[in-house]
Amino acid sequence: MSKGSVYKAELMWILPSIALPVIMLGLLLWAAIGRGHDLPGVEGTLDPAQLAKTPPFDKPGTFPAGPNRYQVNMVAGIWSFTPNAVRVPAGSTVEFAVTSRDIVHGIIIKGTSANVMVVPGQVTRFSARFEKPGEYPFVCHEYCGVAHHIMFGKVIAEAKK
Amino acid sequence: MKADSAGWTAEGRMAAAYLAVALAALLGGVATGLLQALEYSGINLYPKLAPVVRSYYHGLSLHGVLNVLVWTTFFISGFLPLVTGWSLGRPLAGRGLGWIAFWLMTAGLVLAAVPLVLNEATVLFTFYPPMKAHWAFYVGLTLVVAATWLVTLNLGLTVRAWRREHPGERTPLPAFMSLVTFIMWTISSLGIAAEMLFMMIPWSLGLVKNTNPLLARVLFWFTGHPIVYFWLLPAYVSWYTLVPRQAGGRLFSDPMARVSFILFLLLSIPVGFHHQYTDPGIAQAWKFMHAFLTFCVFFPSLLTFFNVVASLESGARARGGRGYFAWFLKLPWGDPSLAAQVLSMLIFVFGGIGGLINASYNVNLVVHNTAWIVGHLHLTVGTGVTLTFMGVTYWLVPVLSGRALWRPRLALAQAWLWFAGMVVFSNTLHRLGLMGMPRRTSMGAVPYMQPEWKALLPLVGIGGMILFASALLYFVIIAMTAFVSKKAAVERPAFAEALSGPADAPAFLDRLAPWVGAALVLILLAYGHTIWHLTFDAPFSSPGFRVW
C-alpha cells in the first residue's frame, strides 16, 4: 500500500467519524430542549437532619396541583419510600420532589421515563405521566445496604369512573 | 536488551510479581461473580457460605473491588513497564523505585482487603458516602493509587533517559502509549485522591463529623470514568503494537495511533458527569458539556477501530485472505492469544455502541442504574479488557516461566467459552435493564419481581456458569504453564512494524507537556465551576451510616 492510499483511507474514515457523533448530539439537544426530555438540575439544598421542619418534606404525600396535575413530596430512607403508595387518576401528570433522610438512594418508575438519583442534602425534581390505568411499581436502584432490595412502592393510576 | 528466553530479567520478575497478585484477585472476583449469577437465577448459595461471604452485597463488594480495581491495576502496572522496557531496549530508570511501587501497592491492597473480607466495608467498589466503611478500606485504596503514581514516575524517567540517548528520534510507539496511559490515569486519579484525603479518611477516622455526598460523587466520577480508559488503553497497547504481528501483518498507521492516544489523554477525564445525568445539584448545561466531550471521545475510539481492523486485515490478506469481509476468516484463529484478543474486540464493539447510548444525555434515563449497565460493564472491562489480558498472558506467562503454553487447544476453547458465556450473560442483562430491572440488587429476594424479569433471569445464571467454567479452565492452563509444562526456549513477541511508521509522526505528537497542559485546561472548564460550588456552597451535613 502506498503512503498516498494510506492517507486517503484514513481520511475516508475520519470524516464520517466526525459527522456521526455531531449529528447524534444535535438530535439529543433537540429532544432535550425542543421536546422537553431534560434531566434533573440544581433545585436547592437542605439539612437531612431537619426534614420534619423543611417544606415541602415536612408534609410527605400526594397533593392536587391543578387540572390533571399532582404534586408528590417524597422522602427516601433505609429501606422505604414515604409515601410508598401514590394514588392518582389515570391521565395525570405527577410532579415529584424527592430527598433522602440518610444515604444515597435512587428511584426508577417502571413504565415511565422517570429515573433519578436521590442524594441527602439535595432535592431531586422530576415529573412523570401515568396515562393508562394500573400499577406502576417504583424501586430503589442504588445500593443502600443489606435490605436494599425490599425498598419499593407503587403509583396506582385509577381508572376514571 | 536482547530478547530473553528465560524471562527472569529484573523486569520479568517484577511483571511476574504483579501478575501473581492480579490473577489471585481475578480468581476471587470470578468466584464471587458466580454466586451472584446463581442468585439471580434462583439458586441462593449465600447461607451455606455465611462465615466467609456474609450476604449478597458482601459478595458483590468483593466481586467489584477484586475484578475492576485489583485485577486491572496490578496487571497493568506489571504489563506496561515490561512493554516499555522492551520497546526502548533499556531497563527501567528506577529498579528500586519499581519494587517500592509494587510493595506499596500490595501493602495498600492488604490494608483494604482486611475490612473488605471481614464485612467491615460492604460499600461496593463505588463506596458512595454517607455509607461509611472502616477507615482501613479508604487508606488502603489510597495507597494503591499512590503506588500507581510511582509507576508513572518510573515510566516517565525511563522515557526521558531514552530520549537523551536518542536525540531527535520518535519515542517507540509501545513506550509512548504506556506513558500516555499512566499520565492520563495519574491526572484523573487526583479526583479520587482528593475524595479520600480530604473527605473519606478524616471522616472515617472520626476527625470530622459530617460529609458532603454529592461532592464525593463528583470527585469519584472525576476518576471513575477515566479509570475505564486506564483499563482499556493497555488492551489497546496490545491491539496496536503486538496483535498486528501476531496476525501476520503490520500496524496500519503509527501516527494515527499516536493521535488517538493524545486525544484519549485530552478527553478521557472531563466527561464524568455522564455517570451523574440523573443526579440532583448539577446544572443541566454542565451535564450537556460532558455529553458533548464524551461524544468527542467516540472519535479516537473510531480511529482505533479503523486502525486495528486495518492492521488485522493486512495480516489476513498476507495469509491469503480475500474479499471485503471473508478475509476475517483467514486470521490465525488457531493461536489462542490472538483468538482471545480478536474475540474480545468483537464483543467490545457492542460495548462501545452501548457506551454511546449511556452517554446520550436524556436517553440515559432509559438505562441508568439498571441491569443494562452491568451488561455493558461486562462487555467492556469484563471482556474487551479481561479477555484481552487473558490472551496476553497466553504468551506472557510462557515468556516469564520459560515453559511452553500448556495445551494450546484447551486455551483456545477457554477463549471461545468466555465469548459464548458473555454473549448469553450480557445480552440477557441488557434486555433486563431495558425492562427496568435495577442493578446491584439481590434479585432472588425482591418483593417486586416482575414476570418478564423472572422469565429471563435463569439465562444470567447459565451465562455466569459458562463464564466461571471458562475462568477455571484459564487458571488451570496458567498454573500448568507457569509450573509444570515442558521447558522451552520461548522468545518474547516482537512489536509490529507499521505501514505508515513513526517517521511520519510530526514532532509535536511526541512532546507531551503541551497536551497535558491542554488536558488540565479542559478539566478546569468542565469541572471547575461545579467542584468550586459544591465545596464552598453545598452543605457538609451527612453523618456516616453503617447499613449492612
XYZ file of C-alpha atoms in Angstrom:
709
model
C 0.000 0.000 0.000
C 1.405 3.391 -0.948
C 1.582 6.240 1.535
C -0.969 8.208 -0.518
C -3.540 5.438 -0.333
C -2.938 5.076 3.416
C -3.751 8.763 3.894
C -6.790 8.520 1.616
C -8.167 5.529 3.544
C -7.606 7.397 6.816
C -9.476 10.457 5.575
C -12.398 8.394 4.263
C -12.831 7.048 7.780
C -12.117 10.238 9.716
C -14.726 12.482 8.078
C -17.767 10.281 8.798
C -16.312 9.611 12.267
C -16.684 13.322 12.990
C -20.052 13.742 11.245
C -21.773 10.824 13.004
C -21.370 11.978 16.634
C -22.143 15.593 15.662
C -25.471 14.550 14.112
C -26.352 12.348 17.089
C -25.571 15.107 19.561
C -27.730 17.543 17.592
C -30.659 15.144 17.845
C -30.184 14.821 21.615
C -30.142 18.581 22.073
C -33.340 18.858 20.019
C -35.020 16.216 22.192
C -33.882 17.884 25.429
C -34.777 21.471 24.608
C -37.293 21.140 21.796
C -39.258 18.201 23.223
C -38.721 18.792 26.948
C -36.988 15.470 27.742
C -34.495 17.050 30.102
C -32.524 15.920 33.135
C -32.709 16.923 36.822
C -30.722 20.036 37.710
C -29.986 22.348 40.623
C -33.037 22.580 42.928
C -31.545 23.767 46.196
C -30.073 22.122 49.265
C -31.317 21.246 52.742
C -30.201 19.672 56.004
C -31.224 15.989 56.058
C -31.482 16.086 59.884
C -34.154 18.830 59.692
C -36.600 17.303 57.188
C -39.524 17.463 59.626
C -39.196 21.256 59.575
C -38.232 21.686 55.909
C -41.012 22.326 53.348
C -42.140 20.530 51.281
C -40.773 17.441 53.071
C -42.466 18.297 56.366
C -45.642 17.072 54.600
C -44.864 13.932 52.579
C -47.799 12.806 50.447
C -49.827 13.420 47.296
C -51.463 16.806 46.713
C -53.564 18.209 43.829
C -51.685 20.845 41.844
C -54.113 21.766 39.056
C -56.223 20.036 36.427
C -54.829 16.524 35.924
C -51.713 17.506 37.873
C -50.483 16.275 41.238
C -47.544 17.097 43.467
C -45.818 14.293 45.404
C -43.428 15.134 48.243
C -41.417 12.030 48.970
C -38.714 11.115 51.492
C -36.447 8.137 50.821
C -34.694 6.388 53.705
C -33.443 2.942 54.608
C -35.398 0.943 53.424
C -38.646 2.576 52.372
C -40.201 5.466 50.498
C -42.631 7.815 52.279
C -45.240 7.724 50.803
C -44.866 4.256 49.312
C -48.227 4.322 47.532
C -49.286 7.209 45.313
C -52.916 7.231 44.078
C -53.813 9.472 41.151
C -56.449 9.301 38.382
C -55.189 7.804 35.115
C -54.103 10.505 32.696
C -52.424 12.576 35.429
C -49.052 14.213 35.328
C -47.278 13.921 38.666
C -44.504 16.240 39.775
C -42.191 14.646 42.300
C -39.900 16.334 44.821
C -37.720 13.714 46.494
C -34.923 13.820 49.041
C -33.159 11.372 51.348
C -33.094 11.379 55.131
C -29.942 9.234 55.318
C -27.833 7.820 52.462
C -27.900 7.873 48.667
C -30.939 6.206 47.085
C -32.450 6.128 43.621
C -35.879 5.796 42.107
C -36.973 4.277 38.825
C -40.683 4.075 37.971
C -41.468 1.154 35.706
C -43.425 2.019 32.584
C -42.304 5.686 32.600
C -39.090 7.531 31.781
C -38.629 8.550 35.445
C -35.162 7.522 36.646
C -33.256 9.707 39.121
C -30.808 9.698 41.998
C -31.808 10.827 45.493
C -28.900 12.359 47.398
C -29.025 13.531 51.040
C -28.775 17.296 51.260
C -30.186 17.750 47.739
C -33.677 17.954 46.247
C -34.475 15.952 43.103
C -37.414 17.159 40.989
C -38.906 15.327 38.025
C -42.295 14.633 36.536
C -43.937 11.560 35.060
C -47.220 10.981 33.250
C -49.458 8.000 34.087
C -51.666 7.584 31.061
C -53.054 4.053 31.390
C -54.883 2.810 34.494
C -52.904 0.294 36.522
C -49.993 -0.118 38.908
C -46.570 1.370 38.222
C -44.022 -0.103 40.646
C -41.107 2.116 41.653
C -37.962 0.711 43.235
C -34.734 1.968 44.786
C -31.999 1.276 42.224
C -28.967 2.448 44.209
C -27.390 0.030 46.677
C -28.398 1.271 50.140
C -27.491 -1.564 52.457
C -28.317 -5.120 53.296
C -32.080 -4.768 52.689
C -31.801 -2.531 49.620
C -33.879 -4.999 47.601
C -37.020 -4.537 49.731
C -37.196 -0.775 49.139
C -40.064 -0.134 46.740
C -43.517 1.358 46.299
C -46.110 1.899 43.601
C -48.078 4.534 41.780
C -51.679 3.456 41.315
C -53.334 5.150 38.366
C -57.065 4.712 38.935
C -59.486 4.413 36.022
C -61.891 7.354 35.771
C -65.408 6.432 36.842
C 18.470 -5.682 25.744
C 18.286 -8.971 23.950
C 15.088 -10.959 23.865
C 15.484 -13.223 26.794
C 14.090 -16.729 26.703
C 14.011 -17.444 30.423
C 12.257 -14.165 31.145
C 13.860 -13.871 34.578
C 15.275 -10.490 33.952
C 14.681 -7.951 36.673
C 11.733 -6.591 34.655
C 10.398 -10.103 34.170
C 10.457 -10.833 37.892
C 8.599 -7.621 38.651
C 5.968 -8.290 35.989
C 5.534 -11.812 37.374
C 5.006 -10.455 40.881
C 2.284 -8.047 39.693
C 0.705 -10.775 37.577
C 0.545 -13.203 40.512
C -1.426 -10.716 42.636
C -3.649 -9.815 39.668
C -4.524 -13.455 38.987
C -5.260 -14.167 42.657
C -7.680 -11.230 42.648
C -9.355 -12.411 39.453
C -9.883 -15.859 40.978
C -11.685 -14.320 43.957
C -13.595 -11.998 41.640
C -14.969 -14.724 39.357
C -15.865 -16.969 42.323
C -17.991 -14.240 43.933
C -19.383 -13.412 40.483
C -20.692 -16.954 40.085
C -22.587 -16.641 43.395
C -24.378 -13.528 42.088
C -25.302 -15.057 38.742
C -26.704 -18.123 40.528
C -28.636 -15.947 42.975
C -30.277 -14.164 40.031
C -31.412 -17.493 38.634
C -32.887 -18.618 41.953
C -30.000 -20.639 43.442
C -29.031 -18.945 46.700
C -25.685 -20.265 47.991
C -25.019 -17.428 50.444
C -26.498 -19.136 53.535
C -24.064 -22.038 53.013
C -21.123 -19.633 52.787
C -22.195 -17.457 55.702
C -18.937 -17.350 57.672
C -16.969 -16.268 54.579
C -19.412 -14.364 52.373
C -21.989 -12.826 54.705
C -24.519 -11.516 52.184
C -25.205 -10.927 48.509
C -23.857 -7.389 48.965
C -20.721 -8.539 50.788
C -20.003 -10.837 47.832
C -20.821 -8.024 45.408
C -18.350 -5.677 47.129
C -15.644 -8.343 46.887
C -16.504 -9.045 43.241
C -16.272 -5.387 42.209
C -13.145 -4.465 44.141
C -11.207 -7.615 43.191
C -12.105 -7.535 39.493
C -12.209 -3.903 38.467
C -9.780 -2.398 40.955
C -7.207 -5.098 41.778
C -7.053 -7.430 38.739
C -6.840 -4.491 36.318
C -4.485 -2.217 38.264
C -1.961 -4.922 39.134
C -1.982 -6.425 35.641
C -1.469 -3.020 34.034
C 1.278 -1.980 36.469
C 3.176 -5.132 35.577
C 2.461 -5.245 31.854
C 3.092 -1.680 30.675
C 6.530 -1.191 32.314
C 7.603 -4.507 30.789
C 6.424 -3.424 27.331
C 8.100 -0.044 27.804
C 11.452 -1.602 28.688
C 11.298 -3.982 25.733
C 10.356 -1.314 23.217
C 13.060 1.108 24.389
C 15.666 -1.665 24.646
C 16.752 -0.406 28.055
C 15.994 -1.244 31.674
C 13.598 0.892 33.700
C 15.223 4.016 35.127
C 14.436 3.068 38.728
C 14.638 -0.604 39.600
C 14.351 0.103 43.329
C 11.525 2.515 42.587
C 9.742 -0.255 40.693
C 9.843 -2.586 43.693
C 8.844 0.176 46.112
C 5.770 0.757 43.937
C 4.925 -2.950 43.934
C 5.226 -3.370 47.696
C 3.347 -0.138 48.415
C 0.534 -1.271 46.115
C 0.450 -4.701 47.748
C 0.509 -3.237 51.264
C -2.394 -0.951 50.305
C -4.282 -3.911 48.898
C -3.830 -5.938 52.099
C -4.898 -2.985 54.259
C -8.069 -2.510 52.191
C -8.725 -6.241 51.919
C -8.866 -6.894 55.666
C -12.026 -4.816 56.345
C -13.456 -5.860 52.990
C -13.150 -9.575 53.752
C -14.401 -9.096 57.337
C -17.619 -7.421 56.100
C -16.497 -4.058 57.503
C -16.504 -2.391 54.064
C -19.616 -3.697 52.308
C -19.973 -0.460 50.366
C -19.351 -1.799 46.809
C -16.417 -0.556 44.765
C -18.115 2.841 44.372
C -18.295 3.388 48.213
C -20.709 6.343 47.939
C -20.852 8.190 51.265
C -22.588 8.662 53.642
C -22.355 4.873 53.765
C -19.248 4.572 55.910
C -16.720 1.733 55.766
C -13.815 1.035 58.093
C -11.056 3.646 57.661
C -8.509 0.998 56.623
C -10.516 0.388 53.424
C -10.088 4.016 52.327
C -6.445 4.275 53.448
C -5.570 1.006 51.684
C -7.138 2.038 48.380
C -5.395 5.421 48.620
C -2.033 3.669 48.983
C -2.806 1.596 45.866
C -3.459 4.817 43.937
C -0.285 6.434 45.322
C 1.704 3.377 44.205
C 0.449 3.814 40.632
C 1.907 7.337 40.704
C 5.319 5.780 41.380
C 4.836 3.588 38.292
C 4.089 6.764 36.296
C 7.237 8.388 37.665
C 9.320 5.351 36.728
C 7.931 5.252 33.170
C 8.478 8.993 32.784
C 12.098 8.795 33.963
C 12.724 5.817 31.686
C 11.343 7.524 28.570
C 13.260 10.707 29.407
C 16.519 8.751 29.729
C 15.872 7.051 26.386
C 15.196 10.389 24.695
C 18.528 11.748 25.966
C 20.223 8.701 24.492
C 18.350 9.077 21.178
C 18.021 12.806 20.387
C 15.714 13.639 17.508
C 14.083 10.199 17.356
C 10.424 9.451 17.930
C 9.653 7.540 21.122
C 8.793 3.962 20.099
C 5.020 3.520 19.987
C 4.653 0.942 22.831
C 6.583 3.151 25.256
C 4.739 6.267 24.089
C 1.349 4.625 24.620
C 2.292 3.207 28.009
C 3.481 6.579 29.262
C 0.404 8.413 27.937
C -1.835 5.826 29.645
C -0.164 6.341 33.012
C -0.072 10.143 32.708
C -3.790 10.203 31.857
C -4.507 7.927 34.818
C -2.399 9.996 37.203
C -4.216 13.226 36.346
C -7.588 11.523 36.605
C -6.739 9.883 39.936
C -6.485 13.342 41.539
C -10.280 13.226 41.941
C -10.356 10.056 43.993
C -7.200 11.096 45.852
C -8.898 14.359 46.885
C -12.066 12.484 47.874
C -10.040 10.079 50.026
C -7.552 12.511 51.584
C -9.863 15.456 52.288
C -13.186 13.688 52.817
C -13.327 9.921 53.382
C -10.220 9.351 55.502
C -10.699 12.184 58.036
C -14.428 11.367 58.184
C -13.961 7.620 58.678
C -11.358 8.287 61.386
C -13.877 10.497 63.178
C -11.825 13.689 62.776
C -14.771 15.395 61.065
C -18.394 14.536 61.784
C -20.209 15.223 58.523
C -19.569 14.902 54.817
C -20.971 16.086 51.505
C -22.328 13.122 49.499
C -22.748 14.959 46.202
C -19.223 16.416 46.209
C -17.897 12.916 46.950
C -19.843 11.526 43.976
C -18.454 14.218 41.673
C -14.871 13.544 42.804
C -15.426 9.796 42.481
C -16.648 10.067 38.874
C -13.867 12.549 38.068
C -11.724 9.418 38.379
C -14.436 6.827 37.771
C -14.862 7.347 34.068
C -11.210 7.809 33.070
C -10.397 4.702 35.116
C -12.169 2.684 32.411
C -9.699 4.125 29.903
C -6.888 3.229 32.302
C -8.128 -0.378 31.994
C -8.809 -0.170 28.286
C -5.725 1.627 26.927
C -3.336 -1.204 27.962
C -5.550 -3.562 25.932
C -5.200 -1.075 23.068
C -1.396 -1.180 23.547
C -1.588 -4.900 22.842
C -4.024 -4.449 19.921
C -1.887 -1.743 18.290
C 1.654 -2.903 18.933
C 1.571 -6.706 19.276
C -1.607 -8.134 17.739
C -0.868 -6.958 14.152
C 2.275 -9.078 14.095
C 0.535 -11.998 15.832
C -1.962 -11.777 12.955
C 0.888 -11.928 10.449
C 0.535 -8.290 9.365
C 1.630 -4.773 10.142
C 0.181 -1.847 12.063
C -1.702 0.279 9.540
C -0.725 3.719 10.839
C 1.655 4.638 13.654
C 0.899 8.427 13.556
C -2.856 7.803 13.687
C -2.315 5.578 16.724
C -0.420 8.411 18.433
C -3.169 10.900 17.588
C -5.789 8.643 19.143
C -3.797 8.289 22.376
C -3.220 12.052 22.582
C -6.980 12.504 22.194
C -7.592 9.969 24.971
C -5.227 11.999 27.176
C -7.199 15.175 26.386
C -10.729 13.824 26.515
C -10.898 10.864 28.928
C -11.265 12.976 32.051
C -13.705 15.903 31.538
C -16.618 13.510 30.936
C -17.546 12.159 34.399
C -20.992 13.823 34.602
C -22.287 11.296 32.101
C -22.406 8.983 35.135
C -24.397 11.640 37.005
C -27.004 12.721 34.450
C -29.758 11.747 36.904
C -28.113 13.409 39.936
C -29.662 16.500 41.506
C -27.483 19.530 42.235
C -25.528 19.611 38.957
C -26.725 22.054 36.302
C -28.036 20.633 33.020
C -25.657 22.824 30.979
C -22.597 21.216 32.601
C -24.116 17.781 32.073
C -24.596 18.584 28.406
C -20.995 19.792 28.114
C -19.828 16.441 29.471
C -22.158 14.688 26.994
C -20.516 16.655 24.196
C -16.999 15.776 25.389
C -17.972 12.121 25.792
C -19.094 12.107 22.175
C -15.709 13.606 21.318
C -14.034 10.566 22.935
C -16.015 8.458 20.493
C -13.746 9.876 17.776
C -10.411 8.369 18.970
C -12.340 5.153 19.631
C -13.414 5.097 15.997
C -9.814 5.827 14.923
C -8.712 2.836 16.993
C -11.389 0.625 15.466
C -10.251 1.560 11.967
C -6.540 1.226 12.639
C -6.762 -2.105 14.464
C -9.141 -3.666 11.934
C -6.988 -2.453 9.032
C -3.938 -3.994 10.740
C -5.727 -7.318 11.201
C -6.797 -7.159 7.561
C -3.190 -6.662 6.436
C -2.287 -9.850 8.297
C -5.213 -11.851 6.958
C -4.536 -10.719 3.364
C -0.873 -11.665 3.722
C -2.131 -15.108 4.673
C -4.255 -15.333 1.526
C -7.466 -13.680 2.741
C -9.791 -12.233 0.093
C -12.990 -10.233 -0.205
C -14.450 -7.361 1.801
C -15.247 -9.445 4.862
C -14.167 -13.027 4.146
C -10.516 -12.132 4.963
C -11.547 -12.172 8.612
C -11.732 -15.984 8.498
C -8.079 -16.151 7.370
C -6.716 -14.744 10.637
C -4.573 -17.283 12.536
C -7.533 -18.485 14.597
C -5.528 -21.448 15.914
C -3.385 -19.112 18.054
C -5.142 -18.826 21.449
C -3.517 -15.484 22.259
C -4.721 -13.920 19.009
C -8.131 -15.627 19.065
C -8.821 -14.429 22.620
C -7.963 -10.850 21.683
C -9.920 -10.769 18.410
C -12.954 -12.248 20.195
C -12.603 -9.598 22.887
C -12.562 -6.919 20.146
C -15.750 -8.301 18.612
C -17.512 -8.083 21.964
C -16.002 -4.697 22.690
C -17.608 -3.194 19.573
C -21.000 -3.754 21.212
C -19.646 -2.352 24.474
C -18.675 0.800 22.586
C -22.093 1.183 20.980
C -23.778 0.629 24.356
C -21.450 3.195 25.906
C -22.599 5.786 23.396
C -26.197 5.070 24.391
C -25.305 5.501 28.080
C -23.613 8.816 27.301
C -26.593 10.111 25.329
C -27.848 12.672 27.849
C -31.624 12.084 28.180
C -31.516 8.615 26.553
C -29.531 7.638 29.652
C -32.814 7.794 31.615
C -33.837 4.526 29.953
C -30.794 2.620 31.214
C -29.315 4.424 34.244
C -28.698 2.079 37.210
C -30.481 -0.808 35.513
C -29.101 -4.248 34.700
C -28.202 -2.794 31.272
C -25.192 -1.070 32.894
C -24.000 -4.356 34.377
C -24.288 -5.944 30.936
C -22.322 -3.025 29.473
C -19.506 -3.219 32.027
C -19.085 -6.936 31.399
C -18.697 -6.300 27.664
C -16.091 -3.599 28.226
C -13.947 -4.334 31.277
C -15.270 -7.891 31.639
C -14.345 -8.876 28.092
C -12.714 -6.123 25.991
C -10.145 -5.724 28.767
C -10.199 -9.046 30.638
C -10.269 -11.436 27.677
C -7.502 -9.366 26.035
C -5.390 -9.601 29.195
C -6.030 -13.361 29.242
C -4.863 -13.517 25.630
C -1.732 -11.544 26.559
C -0.926 -13.993 29.362
C -1.025 -16.835 26.817
C 2.309 -15.507 25.507
C 3.451 -13.601 28.606
C 3.371 -16.487 31.091
C 5.425 -18.765 28.761
C 7.972 -15.932 28.346
C 8.176 -15.437 32.109
C 8.292 -19.120 33.049
C 10.411 -20.401 30.157
C 7.822 -23.118 29.592
C 5.618 -23.750 26.580
C 1.929 -22.837 26.789
C 0.186 -25.877 28.279
C -2.441 -27.432 25.940
C -2.924 -24.573 23.437
C -6.141 -26.152 22.108
C -7.612 -26.014 25.590
C -6.593 -22.352 25.797
C -8.420 -21.780 22.517
C -11.509 -23.470 23.939
C -11.257 -21.267 27.027
C -11.371 -18.079 24.951
C -14.394 -19.266 22.933
C -16.132 -20.357 26.115
C -15.679 -16.872 27.607
C -17.016 -15.368 24.395
C -20.079 -17.639 24.360
C -20.770 -17.227 28.070
C -20.564 -13.451 27.765
C -22.929 -13.351 24.789
C -25.595 -15.134 26.865
C -24.851 -13.311 30.129
C -24.505 -9.779 28.857
C -27.272 -9.870 26.282
C -29.703 -11.028 28.981
C -28.656 -8.267 31.378
C -29.048 -5.622 28.651
C -32.583 -6.852 27.964
C -33.459 -6.952 31.668
C -32.199 -3.392 32.000
C -34.489 -2.229 29.211
C -37.322 -3.857 31.183
C -36.448 -1.607 34.135
C -34.736 -4.165 36.357
C -32.400 -2.415 38.847
C -28.709 -3.265 39.034
C -26.774 -4.280 42.168
C -29.875 -5.773 43.759
C -30.421 -9.195 45.313
C -32.959 -10.283 42.692
C -33.578 -13.643 44.332
C -35.111 -11.826 47.317
C -37.011 -8.855 45.835
C -40.689 -8.484 46.810
C -41.434 -6.728 43.490
C -40.381 -9.408 40.992
C -41.907 -8.833 37.551
C -42.944 -11.854 35.442
C -40.930 -10.707 32.410
C -37.765 -10.442 34.548
C -38.344 -13.857 36.078
C -38.575 -15.422 32.623
C -35.105 -14.167 31.646
C -33.164 -14.423 34.919
C -32.189 -18.122 34.513
C -30.130 -17.088 31.466
C -27.980 -14.886 33.732
C -27.170 -17.988 35.775
C -26.395 -20.069 32.690
C -24.150 -17.362 31.214
C -22.426 -16.953 34.581
C -21.779 -20.679 34.852
C -20.233 -20.795 31.366
C -18.016 -17.817 32.270
C -16.988 -19.473 35.529
C -16.119 -22.719 33.736
C -14.007 -20.713 31.283
C -12.251 -18.935 34.151
C -11.437 -22.203 35.929
C -10.019 -23.603 32.710
C -7.960 -20.430 32.383
C -6.453 -20.761 35.863
C -5.564 -24.418 35.279
C -3.837 -23.566 31.976
C -1.941 -20.657 33.547
C -0.852 -22.692 36.594
C 0.309 -25.602 34.407
C 2.152 -23.201 32.078
C 3.859 -21.467 34.974
C 4.995 -24.558 36.873
C 4.520 -27.860 35.019
C 4.553 -27.563 31.231
C 7.698 -28.640 29.386
C 10.673 -26.293 29.347
C 11.011 -24.440 26.063
C 13.008 -21.578 24.636
C 10.198 -19.034 24.423
C 11.045 -15.780 22.685
C 9.169 -12.686 23.663
C 6.975 -11.466 20.800
C 8.299 -8.734 18.536
C 6.447 -5.457 18.135
C 4.568 -4.873 14.893
C 6.106 -2.762 12.170
C 3.885 -0.096 10.650
C 2.755 0.572 7.078
C 2.961 4.258 7.918
C 5.705 4.385 10.529
C 6.893 6.617 13.374
C 8.977 8.747 10.993
C 5.651 10.020 9.565
C 4.558 11.266 13.007
C 5.138 15.001 13.451
C 7.342 16.018 16.393
C 4.522 17.829 18.227
C 2.869 14.457 18.858
C 5.925 13.394 20.846
C 6.067 16.399 23.184
C 3.643 15.579 25.978
C 3.843 18.720 28.133
C 1.590 20.914 25.927
C -1.011 18.143 25.703
C -1.001 17.665 29.465
C -1.498 21.436 29.807
C -4.424 21.360 27.374
C -5.972 18.419 29.248
C -5.769 20.366 32.522
C -7.453 23.397 30.924
C -10.300 21.224 29.624
C -10.740 19.657 33.072
C -10.847 23.090 34.684
C -13.500 24.238 32.210
C -15.618 21.113 32.590
C -15.371 20.684 36.358
C -14.128 23.979 37.862
C -17.464 25.665 38.480
C -19.276 22.613 39.867
C -16.491 21.485 42.197
C -15.984 25.022 43.496
C -19.709 25.467 44.090
C -20.145 22.077 45.799
C -17.101 22.619 48.008
C -17.976 26.084 49.257
C -21.760 26.449 48.860
C -23.231 22.957 49.291
C -23.683 21.601 52.809
C -21.458 19.124 54.593
C -24.447 17.806 56.515
C -24.342 13.994 56.332
C -23.126 11.841 59.218
C -21.947 8.315 58.389
C -24.183 5.216 58.284
C -23.411 1.541 58.531
C -26.248 -0.148 56.636
C -25.079 -3.758 56.253
